Tab-separated table of N, CA and C in Angstrom:
chain	number	residue	atom	x	y	z
A	1436	GLU	N	16.450	80.154	29.849
A	1436	GLU	CA	15.951	81.255	30.483
A	1436	GLU	C	15.881	81.174	31.926
A	1437	ALA	N	15.483	80.050	32.479
A	1437	ALA	CA	15.329	79.826	34.017
A	1437	ALA	C	16.604	79.659	34.736
A	1438	GLY	N	17.774	79.609	33.887
A	1438	GLY	CA	19.028	79.430	34.616
A	1438	GLY	C	19.311	77.796	34.902
A	1439	ILE	N	18.442	77.027	34.250
A	1439	ILE	CA	18.825	75.495	34.596
A	1439	ILE	C	19.863	75.054	33.626
A	1440	ARG	N	20.730	74.247	33.936
A	1440	ARG	CA	21.930	73.864	33.170
A	1440	ARG	C	21.930	72.261	33.550
A	1441	PRO	N	21.721	71.586	32.267
A	1441	PRO	CA	21.926	70.080	32.548
A	1441	PRO	C	23.192	69.531	32.653
A	1442	ASP	N	23.464	68.409	33.320
A	1442	ASP	CA	24.499	67.778	33.575
A	1442	ASP	C	25.235	67.087	32.368
A	1443	TYR	N	24.254	66.834	31.478
A	1443	TYR	CA	24.430	66.228	30.247
A	1443	TYR	C	23.341	66.380	29.150
A	1444	THR	N	23.362	66.214	28.024
A	1444	THR	CA	22.319	66.143	26.880
A	1444	THR	C	22.143	64.993	26.112
A	1445	ALA	N	21.117	64.751	25.393
A	1445	ALA	CA	20.862	63.539	24.649
A	1445	ALA	C	19.742	63.802	23.789
A	1446	GLY	N	19.407	63.197	22.685
A	1446	GLY	CA	18.615	63.086	21.689
A	1446	GLY	C	18.660	61.889	21.040
A	1447	LEU	N	17.562	61.628	20.618
A	1447	LEU	CA	17.423	60.419	19.580
A	1447	LEU	C	17.241	61.004	18.140
A	1448	SER	N	18.152	60.606	17.197
A	1448	SER	CA	18.049	60.810	15.812
A	1448	SER	C	18.116	62.452	15.575
A	1449	LEU	N	17.349	63.062	15.183
A	1449	LEU	CA	17.122	64.483	14.944
A	1449	LEU	C	17.283	65.263	16.216
A	1450	GLY	N	16.985	64.691	17.502
A	1450	GLY	CA	17.262	65.200	18.634
A	1450	GLY	C	18.536	65.442	19.124
A	1451	GLU	N	19.546	64.741	18.276
A	1451	GLU	CA	20.802	64.540	18.920
A	1451	GLU	C	21.463	66.155	18.356
A	1452	TYR	N	20.881	66.716	17.316
A	1452	TYR	CA	21.355	67.961	16.925
A	1452	TYR	C	20.885	69.107	18.039
A	1453	ALA	N	19.727	68.864	18.339
A	1453	ALA	CA	19.108	69.826	19.638
A	1453	ALA	C	20.268	69.757	20.895
A	1454	ALA	N	20.455	68.453	21.211
A	1454	ALA	CA	21.536	68.020	22.172
A	1454	ALA	C	22.870	68.835	21.916
A	1455	HIS	N	23.177	69.022	20.708
A	1455	HIS	CA	24.537	69.551	20.695
A	1455	HIS	C	24.435	70.904	20.764
A	1456	VAL	N	23.460	71.627	20.159
A	1456	VAL	CA	23.138	72.921	20.356
A	1456	VAL	C	23.252	73.317	21.702
A	1457	ALA	N	22.496	72.637	22.576
A	1457	ALA	CA	22.430	72.840	23.952
A	1457	ALA	C	23.606	72.831	24.778
A	1458	ALA	N	24.371	71.833	24.140
A	1458	ALA	CA	25.911	71.547	24.662
A	1458	ALA	C	26.997	72.569	24.348
A	1459	GLY	N	26.408	73.235	23.303
A	1459	GLY	CA	27.234	74.287	22.672
A	1459	GLY	C	28.318	73.791	21.595
A	1460	THR	N	28.291	72.344	21.269
A	1460	THR	CA	28.852	72.167	20.198
A	1460	THR	C	28.721	72.743	18.779
A	1461	MET	N	27.595	73.031	18.635
A	1461	MET	CA	27.642	73.873	17.153
A	1461	MET	C	26.403	74.818	17.281
A	1462	SER	N	26.311	75.920	16.503
A	1462	SER	CA	25.446	76.801	16.497
A	1462	SER	C	23.937	76.370	16.169
A	1463	PHE	N	23.201	77.283	16.814
A	1463	PHE	CA	21.691	77.021	16.341
A	1463	PHE	C	21.647	77.191	14.731
A	1464	SER	N	22.019	78.259	14.323
A	1464	SER	CA	21.665	78.463	12.743
A	1464	SER	C	22.660	77.323	11.905
A	1465	ASP	N	23.610	76.751	12.317
A	1465	ASP	CA	24.400	75.512	11.714
A	1465	ASP	C	23.514	74.296	11.711
A	1466	ALA	N	22.885	74.156	13.066
A	1466	ALA	CA	22.309	72.970	13.240
A	1466	ALA	C	20.781	73.112	12.171
A	1467	ILE	N	20.237	74.193	12.257
A	1467	ILE	CA	19.218	74.531	11.261
A	1467	ILE	C	19.573	74.141	9.855
A	1468	VAL	N	20.332	74.380	9.434
A	1468	VAL	CA	20.832	74.314	7.891
A	1468	VAL	C	21.108	72.659	7.830
A	1469	LEU	N	21.850	71.996	8.927
A	1469	LEU	CA	22.173	70.651	8.468
A	1469	LEU	C	20.810	69.955	8.768
A	1470	VAL	N	19.905	70.212	9.624
A	1470	VAL	CA	18.622	69.418	9.737
A	1470	VAL	C	17.688	69.459	8.463
A	1471	ARG	N	17.686	70.657	8.051
A	1471	ARG	CA	16.841	70.700	6.696
A	1471	ARG	C	17.617	69.703	5.535
A	1472	LYS	N	18.743	69.826	5.258
A	1472	LYS	CA	19.435	69.134	4.360
A	1472	LYS	C	19.485	67.766	4.618
A	1473	ARG	N	19.687	67.355	6.032
A	1473	ARG	CA	19.505	65.765	6.550
A	1473	ARG	C	18.143	65.423	6.064
A	1474	GLY	N	17.154	65.941	6.291
A	1474	GLY	CA	15.863	65.481	5.903
A	1474	GLY	C	15.693	65.421	4.440
A	1475	LYS	N	16.267	66.493	3.622
A	1475	LYS	CA	16.187	66.323	2.214
A	1475	LYS	C	16.811	65.455	1.567
A	1476	TYR	N	18.057	64.943	2.232
A	1476	TYR	CA	18.720	63.702	1.768
A	1476	TYR	C	18.367	62.779	1.801
A	1477	MET	N	17.732	62.413	3.116
A	1477	MET	CA	17.019	61.171	3.647
A	1477	MET	C	15.779	60.828	2.685
A	1478	GLN	N	15.011	61.783	2.520
A	1478	GLN	CA	13.962	61.607	1.497
A	1478	GLN	C	14.400	61.383	0.023
A	1479	GLU	N	15.419	61.873	-0.538
A	1479	GLU	CA	16.065	61.710	-1.729
A	1479	GLU	C	16.491	60.041	-1.645
A	1480	ALA	N	17.246	59.779	-0.745
A	1480	ALA	CA	17.740	58.442	-0.738
A	1480	ALA	C	16.902	57.160	-1.128
A	1481	VAL	N	15.351	57.251	-0.590
A	1481	VAL	CA	14.489	56.250	-0.836
A	1481	VAL	C	13.400	56.978	-1.276
A	1482	PRO	N	13.020	56.493	-2.602
A	1482	PRO	CA	11.637	57.026	-2.834
A	1482	PRO	C	10.321	56.799	-1.879
A	1483	LEU	N	9.513	57.664	-1.944
A	1483	LEU	CA	8.411	57.688	-1.130
A	1483	LEU	C	7.635	56.312	-1.427
A	1484	GLY	N	7.164	55.406	-0.407
A	1484	GLY	CA	6.467	54.111	-0.683
A	1484	GLY	C	7.441	52.746	-0.707
A	1485	VAL	N	8.583	53.074	-0.902
A	1485	VAL	CA	9.819	52.133	-1.193
A	1485	VAL	C	9.871	51.519	0.288
A	1486	GLY	N	10.092	52.231	1.287
A	1486	GLY	CA	10.646	51.796	2.497
A	1486	GLY	C	9.604	52.276	3.717
A	1487	THR	N	9.842	51.624	4.793
A	1487	THR	CA	9.163	51.921	5.943
A	1487	THR	C	9.691	51.550	7.294
A	1488	MET	N	8.951	51.491	8.246
A	1488	MET	CA	9.266	51.018	9.634
A	1488	MET	C	8.348	50.336	10.572
A	1489	ALA	N	8.386	49.569	11.131
A	1489	ALA	CA	7.530	48.811	12.075
A	1489	ALA	C	8.064	48.599	13.455
A	1490	ALA	N	7.157	48.630	14.425
A	1490	ALA	CA	7.588	48.534	15.759
A	1490	ALA	C	7.232	46.788	16.172
A	1491	ILE	N	8.151	46.204	16.768
A	1491	ILE	CA	7.715	45.019	17.171
A	1491	ILE	C	7.802	45.078	18.958
A	1492	LEU	N	6.628	44.599	19.293
A	1492	LEU	CA	6.537	44.604	21.037
A	1492	LEU	C	6.175	43.360	21.437
A	1493	GLY	N	7.213	43.125	22.580
A	1493	GLY	CA	6.937	41.832	23.222
A	1493	GLY	C	7.558	40.754	22.927
A	1494	LEU	N	8.976	41.083	21.907
A	1494	LEU	CA	9.671	39.998	21.713
A	1494	LEU	C	11.184	40.280	21.999
A	1495	GLU	N	11.975	39.097	22.203
A	1495	GLU	CA	13.191	39.664	22.687
A	1495	GLU	C	14.064	39.961	21.428
A	1496	GLN	N	15.260	40.471	21.927
A	1496	GLN	CA	16.168	41.275	20.889
A	1496	GLN	C	16.830	40.137	19.714
A	1497	ASP	N	17.135	39.210	20.437
A	1497	ASP	CA	17.547	37.878	19.535
A	1497	ASP	C	16.571	37.603	18.438
A	1498	ALA	N	15.398	37.470	18.787
A	1498	ALA	CA	14.371	37.069	18.031
A	1498	ALA	C	13.847	37.923	16.855
A	1499	VAL	N	13.974	39.186	17.174
A	1499	VAL	CA	13.796	40.187	16.031
A	1499	VAL	C	15.042	40.238	15.275
A	1500	ILE	N	15.887	40.034	15.747
A	1500	ILE	CA	17.449	40.070	14.743
A	1500	ILE	C	17.112	39.038	13.670
A	1501	GLU	N	16.819	37.680	14.406
A	1501	GLU	CA	16.544	36.571	13.645
A	1501	GLU	C	15.290	36.689	12.509
A	1502	CYS	N	14.214	37.485	12.944
A	1502	CYS	CA	13.101	37.731	11.877
A	1502	CYS	C	13.548	38.426	10.721
A	1503	CYS	N	14.519	39.480	11.073
A	1503	CYS	CA	15.035	40.560	9.972
A	1503	CYS	C	16.188	39.507	9.208
A	1504	LYS	N	16.828	38.781	9.641
A	1504	LYS	CA	17.678	37.889	9.021
A	1504	LYS	C	16.869	37.020	7.905
A	1505	GLU	N	15.864	36.432	8.337
A	1505	GLU	CA	14.912	35.551	7.848
A	1505	GLU	C	14.386	36.037	6.446
A	1506	ALA	N	13.692	37.411	6.998
A	1506	ALA	CA	12.876	38.092	5.844
A	1506	ALA	C	13.720	38.883	4.920
A	1507	SER	N	15.104	39.099	5.340
A	1507	SER	CA	15.951	39.538	4.263
A	1507	SER	C	16.360	38.999	2.820
A	1508	ASP	N	15.891	37.748	3.024
A	1508	ASP	CA	15.786	37.120	1.566
A	1508	ASP	C	14.841	37.787	0.337
A	1509	ILE	N	13.962	38.546	0.907
A	1509	ILE	CA	13.132	39.053	-0.099
A	1509	ILE	C	13.422	40.726	-0.257
A	1510	GLY	N	14.193	41.361	0.583
A	1510	GLY	CA	14.684	42.724	0.727
A	1510	GLY	C	15.443	42.867	1.918
A	1511	ILE	N	15.659	44.227	2.077
A	1511	ILE	CA	16.535	44.763	3.257
A	1511	ILE	C	15.306	45.276	4.353
A	1512	VAL	N	15.687	44.402	5.608
A	1512	VAL	CA	15.184	44.774	6.507
A	1512	VAL	C	16.174	44.657	7.732
A	1513	GLU	N	16.098	45.677	8.595
A	1513	GLU	CA	17.165	45.552	9.667
A	1513	GLU	C	16.460	46.215	11.062
A	1514	PRO	N	17.075	45.788	12.178
A	1514	PRO	CA	16.656	46.549	13.564
A	1514	PRO	C	17.081	48.040	13.336
A	1515	ALA	N	16.446	48.835	13.692
A	1515	ALA	CA	16.731	50.169	13.570
A	1515	ALA	C	16.928	50.823	14.975
A	1516	ASN	N	16.077	50.836	15.827
A	1516	ASN	CA	15.823	51.291	17.144
A	1516	ASN	C	15.603	50.369	18.223
A	1517	PHE	N	16.535	50.133	19.153
A	1517	PHE	CA	16.409	49.299	20.428
A	1517	PHE	C	15.859	50.217	21.318
A	1518	ASN	N	14.389	50.430	21.347
A	1518	ASN	CA	13.984	51.368	22.301
A	1518	ASN	C	14.111	51.068	23.914
A	1519	CYS	N	13.910	49.812	24.159
A	1519	CYS	CA	14.007	49.259	25.520
A	1519	CYS	C	13.652	47.735	25.144
A	1520	PRO	N	13.734	47.082	26.379
A	1520	PRO	CA	13.629	45.694	26.268
A	1520	PRO	C	12.102	45.567	25.777
A	1521	GLY	N	11.922	44.690	24.771
A	1521	GLY	CA	10.372	44.159	24.445
A	1521	GLY	C	9.991	45.194	23.314
A	1522	GLN	N	10.662	46.353	23.013
A	1522	GLN	CA	10.222	47.179	22.112
A	1522	GLN	C	11.395	47.640	21.161
A	1523	ILE	N	11.238	47.010	19.762
A	1523	ILE	CA	12.374	47.318	18.769
A	1523	ILE	C	11.559	47.693	17.658
A	1524	VAL	N	12.109	48.758	16.901
A	1524	VAL	CA	11.821	48.915	15.545
A	1524	VAL	C	12.661	48.455	14.731
A	1525	ILE	N	11.992	48.153	13.445
A	1525	ILE	CA	12.491	47.491	12.493
A	1525	ILE	C	12.393	48.511	10.982
A	1526	SER	N	13.333	48.403	10.223
A	1526	SER	CA	13.328	49.436	9.058
A	1526	SER	C	14.037	48.683	7.802
A	1527	GLY	N	13.332	49.220	6.736
A	1527	GLY	CA	13.629	48.471	5.409
A	1527	GLY	C	12.654	48.772	4.509
A	1528	GLU	N	12.771	47.798	3.445
A	1528	GLU	CA	11.863	47.873	2.194
A	1528	GLU	C	10.718	47.338	2.493
A	1529	VAL	N	9.627	47.846	1.931
A	1529	VAL	CA	8.215	47.615	2.690
A	1529	VAL	C	7.799	46.162	2.716
A	1530	LYS	N	8.279	45.355	1.560
A	1530	LYS	CA	7.798	43.708	1.647
A	1530	LYS	C	8.505	43.115	2.487
A	1531	ALA	N	9.889	43.436	2.752
A	1531	ALA	CA	10.891	42.672	3.890
A	1531	ALA	C	10.478	43.134	5.054
A	1532	VAL	N	9.947	44.310	5.421
A	1532	VAL	CA	9.498	44.708	6.750
A	1532	VAL	C	8.070	43.810	6.992
A	1533	GLU	N	7.013	43.873	6.045
A	1533	GLU	CA	5.986	43.212	6.408
A	1533	GLU	C	6.259	41.778	6.908
A	1534	LYS	N	7.319	40.757	5.660
A	1534	LYS	CA	7.668	39.768	6.226
A	1534	LYS	C	8.293	39.486	7.525
A	1535	ALA	N	9.046	40.431	8.022
A	1535	ALA	CA	9.639	40.351	9.275
A	1535	ALA	C	8.768	40.576	10.450
A	1536	MET	N	7.588	41.533	10.217
A	1536	MET	CA	6.349	41.502	10.971
A	1536	MET	C	5.556	40.166	11.300
A	1537	GLU	N	5.545	39.448	9.972
A	1537	GLU	CA	4.778	38.431	9.977
A	1537	GLU	C	5.272	37.145	10.833
A	1538	LEU	N	6.821	37.204	10.606
A	1538	LEU	CA	7.633	36.101	11.436
A	1538	LEU	C	7.871	36.419	12.788
A	1539	ALA	N	7.732	37.974	13.103
A	1539	ALA	CA	7.840	38.217	14.858
A	1539	ALA	C	6.678	37.769	15.257
A	1540	THR	N	5.583	37.988	14.655
A	1540	THR	CA	3.995	37.428	15.133
A	1540	THR	C	4.008	36.072	15.408
A	1541	GLN	N	4.653	35.254	14.369
A	1541	GLN	CA	4.669	33.748	14.444
A	1541	GLN	C	5.494	33.386	15.552
A	1542	LYS	N	6.603	34.083	16.132
A	1542	LYS	CA	7.718	33.960	16.985
A	1542	LYS	C	6.897	34.340	18.331
A	1543	GLY	N	5.754	34.865	18.448
A	1543	GLY	CA	5.091	35.229	19.757
A	1543	GLY	C	5.459	36.918	20.114
A	1544	ALA	N	5.635	37.432	19.083
A	1544	ALA	CA	5.454	39.151	19.298
A	1544	ALA	C	3.917	39.604	19.777
A	1545	LYS	N	3.877	40.257	20.825
A	1545	LYS	CA	2.648	40.631	21.176
A	1545	LYS	C	1.760	41.525	20.220
A	1546	ARG	N	2.608	42.326	19.591
A	1546	ARG	CA	2.377	43.036	18.729
A	1546	ARG	C	3.332	43.552	17.374
A	1547	ALA	N	2.944	43.676	16.205
A	1547	ALA	CA	4.056	44.147	15.157
A	1547	ALA	C	3.081	45.199	14.245
A	1548	MET	N	3.387	46.342	14.562
A	1548	MET	CA	2.606	47.225	13.813
A	1548	MET	C	3.541	48.155	13.006
A	1549	MET	N	3.053	48.550	11.562
A	1549	MET	CA	3.650	49.334	10.759
A	1549	MET	C	3.708	50.834	11.563
A	1550	LEU	N	4.781	51.496	11.392
A	1550	LEU	CA	4.711	52.897	11.666
A	1550	LEU	C	4.397	53.998	10.442
A	1551	ALA	N	3.760	55.014	10.839
A	1551	ALA	CA	3.530	55.867	9.736
A	1551	ALA	C	4.789	56.851	9.619
A	1552	VAL	N	5.638	56.488	8.415
A	1552	VAL	CA	7.136	57.134	8.317
A	1552	VAL	C	6.934	57.486	6.709
A	1553	SER	N	7.904	58.371	6.893
A	1553	SER	CA	8.335	58.879	5.184
A	1553	SER	C	9.376	58.044	4.320
A	1554	ALA	N	10.080	57.366	5.413
A	1554	ALA	CA	11.158	56.644	4.748
A	1554	ALA	C	11.601	55.810	5.935
A	1555	PRO	N	12.522	54.863	5.330
A	1555	PRO	CA	13.158	53.720	6.353
A	1555	PRO	C	14.260	54.211	6.979
A	1556	PHE	N	13.884	55.112	8.356
A	1556	PHE	CA	15.050	55.533	8.796
A	1556	PHE	C	15.853	54.767	9.784
A	1557	HIS	N	17.201	55.195	9.829
A	1557	HIS	CA	18.172	54.269	10.762
A	1557	HIS	C	18.367	52.925	10.135
A	1558	CYS	N	18.584	52.731	8.617
A	1558	CYS	CA	18.981	51.675	8.135
A	1558	CYS	C	20.053	51.942	6.859
A	1559	SER	N	20.407	50.887	6.396
A	1559	SER	CA	21.356	50.941	5.406
A	1559	SER	C	20.853	51.628	3.954
A	1560	MET	N	19.697	51.684	4.096
A	1560	MET	CA	19.175	52.202	2.728
A	1560	MET	C	19.495	53.876	2.568
A	1561	LEU	N	19.568	54.259	3.771
A	1561	LEU	CA	19.769	55.661	3.807
A	1561	LEU	C	21.529	56.161	3.921
A	1562	LYS	N	22.291	55.077	3.463
A	1562	LYS	CA	23.747	55.427	3.247
A	1562	LYS	C	23.989	56.630	2.392
A	1563	PRO	N	23.150	56.620	1.253
A	1563	PRO	CA	23.684	57.810	0.372
A	1563	PRO	C	23.357	58.992	1.018
A	1564	ALA	N	22.409	59.095	1.825
A	1564	ALA	CA	22.024	60.692	2.635
A	1564	ALA	C	23.324	60.869	3.585
A	1565	GLY	N	23.733	59.711	4.369
A	1565	GLY	CA	24.954	59.783	5.300
A	1565	GLY	C	26.360	60.417	4.418
A	1566	GLU	N	26.285	60.034	3.286
A	1566	GLU	CA	27.478	60.513	2.524
A	1566	GLU	C	27.524	61.763	2.155
A	1567	LYS	N	26.198	62.471	1.816
A	1567	LYS	CA	25.782	63.851	1.593
A	1567	LYS	C	25.886	64.748	2.670
A	1568	LEU	N	25.442	64.156	3.854
A	1568	LEU	CA	25.440	64.645	5.386
A	1568	LEU	C	26.624	65.005	5.633
A	1569	ALA	N	27.817	64.188	5.410
A	1569	ALA	CA	29.161	64.193	5.631
A	1569	ALA	C	29.617	65.458	5.173
A	1570	ALA	N	29.506	65.438	3.679
A	1570	ALA	CA	30.133	66.732	3.030
A	1570	ALA	C	29.197	68.072	3.713
A	1571	GLU	N	28.014	68.083	4.184
A	1571	GLU	CA	27.745	69.218	4.850
A	1571	GLU	C	28.341	69.416	6.194
A	1572	LEU	N	28.579	68.619	6.738
A	1572	LEU	CA	29.153	68.595	8.285
A	1572	LEU	C	30.461	69.104	8.195
A	1573	GLU	N	31.422	68.859	7.044
A	1573	GLU	CA	32.520	69.343	6.678
A	1573	GLU	C	32.709	70.956	6.696
A	1574	LYS	N	31.408	71.504	6.360
A	1574	LYS	CA	31.506	72.823	6.061
A	1574	LYS	C	31.267	73.829	7.451
A	1575	ILE	N	30.940	72.913	8.346
A	1575	ILE	CA	30.650	73.596	9.772
A	1575	ILE	C	31.872	73.450	10.682
A	1576	THR	N	32.104	74.508	11.593
A	1576	THR	CA	32.993	74.329	12.753
A	1576	THR	C	32.464	73.854	13.827
A	1577	LEU	N	32.903	73.000	14.560
A	1577	LEU	CA	32.309	72.469	16.162
A	1577	LEU	C	33.262	73.211	17.015
A	1578	ASN	N	32.329	73.224	18.200
A	1578	ASN	CA	33.086	73.934	19.416
A	1578	ASN	C	33.343	72.742	20.423
A	1579	ASP	N	34.180	73.178	21.561
A	1579	ASP	CA	34.286	72.181	22.480
A	1579	ASP	C	32.816	72.197	23.232
A	1580	MET	N	32.486	70.951	23.549
A	1580	MET	CA	31.261	70.969	24.231
A	1580	MET	C	31.244	71.652	25.638
A	1581	GLN	N	30.419	72.084	26.156
A	1581	GLN	CA	30.320	72.842	27.428
A	1581	GLN	C	29.550	71.906	28.499
A	1582	ILE	N	28.961	70.808	27.832
A	1582	ILE	CA	28.239	69.791	28.430
A	1582	ILE	C	28.361	68.678	27.567
A	1583	PRO	N	28.466	67.429	28.289
A	1583	PRO	CA	28.810	66.377	27.467
A	1583	PRO	C	27.426	65.931	26.858
A	1584	VAL	N	27.522	65.069	25.840
A	1584	VAL	CA	26.232	64.678	24.981
A	1584	VAL	C	26.342	63.213	24.887
A	1585	VAL	N	25.442	62.556	25.140
A	1585	VAL	CA	25.341	60.951	24.886
A	1585	VAL	C	24.793	60.943	23.619
A	1586	ALA	N	25.794	60.005	22.864
A	1586	ALA	CA	25.396	59.837	21.302
A	1586	ALA	C	24.345	58.646	21.181
A	1587	ASN	N	23.355	58.773	20.610
A	1587	ASN	CA	22.283	57.898	20.392
A	1587	ASN	C	22.958	56.852	19.633
A	1588	VAL	N	24.048	56.752	18.872
A	1588	VAL	CA	24.644	55.710	17.978
A	1588	VAL	C	25.323	54.588	18.852
A	1589	THR	N	25.837	55.138	20.265
A	1589	THR	CA	26.699	53.998	21.039
A	1589	THR	C	26.282	54.170	22.341
A	1590	GLY	N	25.542	55.181	22.707
A	1590	GLY	CA	24.851	55.447	24.160
A	1590	GLY	C	25.894	55.728	25.165
A	1591	GLU	N	26.861	56.443	24.424
A	1591	GLU	CA	28.099	56.698	25.581
A	1591	GLU	C	28.321	58.335	25.559
A	1592	TYR	N	28.756	58.792	26.711
A	1592	TYR	CA	29.301	60.048	26.475
A	1592	TYR	C	30.094	60.454	25.434
A	1593	VAL	N	29.969	61.471	24.850
A	1593	VAL	CA	31.013	61.977	23.843
A	1593	VAL	C	31.527	63.091	24.441
A	1594	LYS	N	32.708	63.561	24.552
A	1594	LYS	CA	33.141	64.641	25.209
A	1594	LYS	C	34.397	65.412	24.245
A	1595	ASP	N	34.628	64.701	23.139
A	1595	ASP	CA	35.457	65.141	22.081
A	1595	ASP	C	35.047	65.653	20.940
A	1596	LYS	N	34.858	66.818	20.417
A	1596	LYS	CA	34.122	67.399	19.476
A	1596	LYS	C	34.591	66.699	18.194
A	1597	ASN	N	35.954	66.152	18.097
A	1597	ASN	CA	36.249	65.507	16.975
A	1597	ASN	C	35.588	64.241	16.541
A	1598	LEU	N	34.856	63.669	17.493
A	1598	LEU	CA	34.195	62.403	17.064
A	1598	LEU	C	32.647	62.919	16.739
A	1599	VAL	N	32.164	64.074	17.005
A	1599	VAL	CA	30.707	64.232	16.548
A	1599	VAL	C	30.210	63.981	15.306
A	1600	LYS	N	31.150	64.425	14.268
A	1600	LYS	CA	30.694	64.457	13.092
A	1600	LYS	C	30.300	63.145	12.322
A	1601	ASP	N	31.474	62.084	12.948
A	1601	ASP	CA	31.055	60.825	12.411
A	1601	ASP	C	29.928	60.239	12.972
A	1602	LEU	N	29.790	60.194	14.350
A	1602	LEU	CA	28.542	60.088	15.165
A	1602	LEU	C	27.287	60.566	14.355
A	1603	LEU	N	27.036	61.663	13.902
A	1603	LEU	CA	25.993	62.135	13.265
A	1603	LEU	C	25.846	61.637	12.016
A	1604	ILE	N	26.731	61.465	11.558
A	1604	ILE	CA	26.642	60.668	9.996
A	1604	ILE	C	26.061	59.351	10.115
């Protein structure tokens, strides 16, 4: 409304849909339908209480990855979001995430805290949701981007609309 035009857009996770609307890649109405179904599919993929996420603060990336590997003997736990150096979110099955948090604390993390989330976002447990979302994405038409979008999966500019669907999945 103010006539401001960004040089590029970006958004983490759900925010990437807003970034594509702002960039002209998809219509607002298509984004609303996709986002609603995305949330539904993600919640259906993992029953409430089975998965969770935790933030690990003050521990190097390699150490967090190692904690997840060590804890994976009791269940799924994976690095999910590399927010910035010293702040990494892990995601997976509750017991495995709790074990990884314990290991991270033992390895010197300043803090390991469970996050109040309804599902273990950004991990392999949500693969069934991705498969359903892929079918929904096939139903929409993407436009050439008017503004480049930075994909949160790669951290790189996406200038080709033909790459967008795979990146959103």
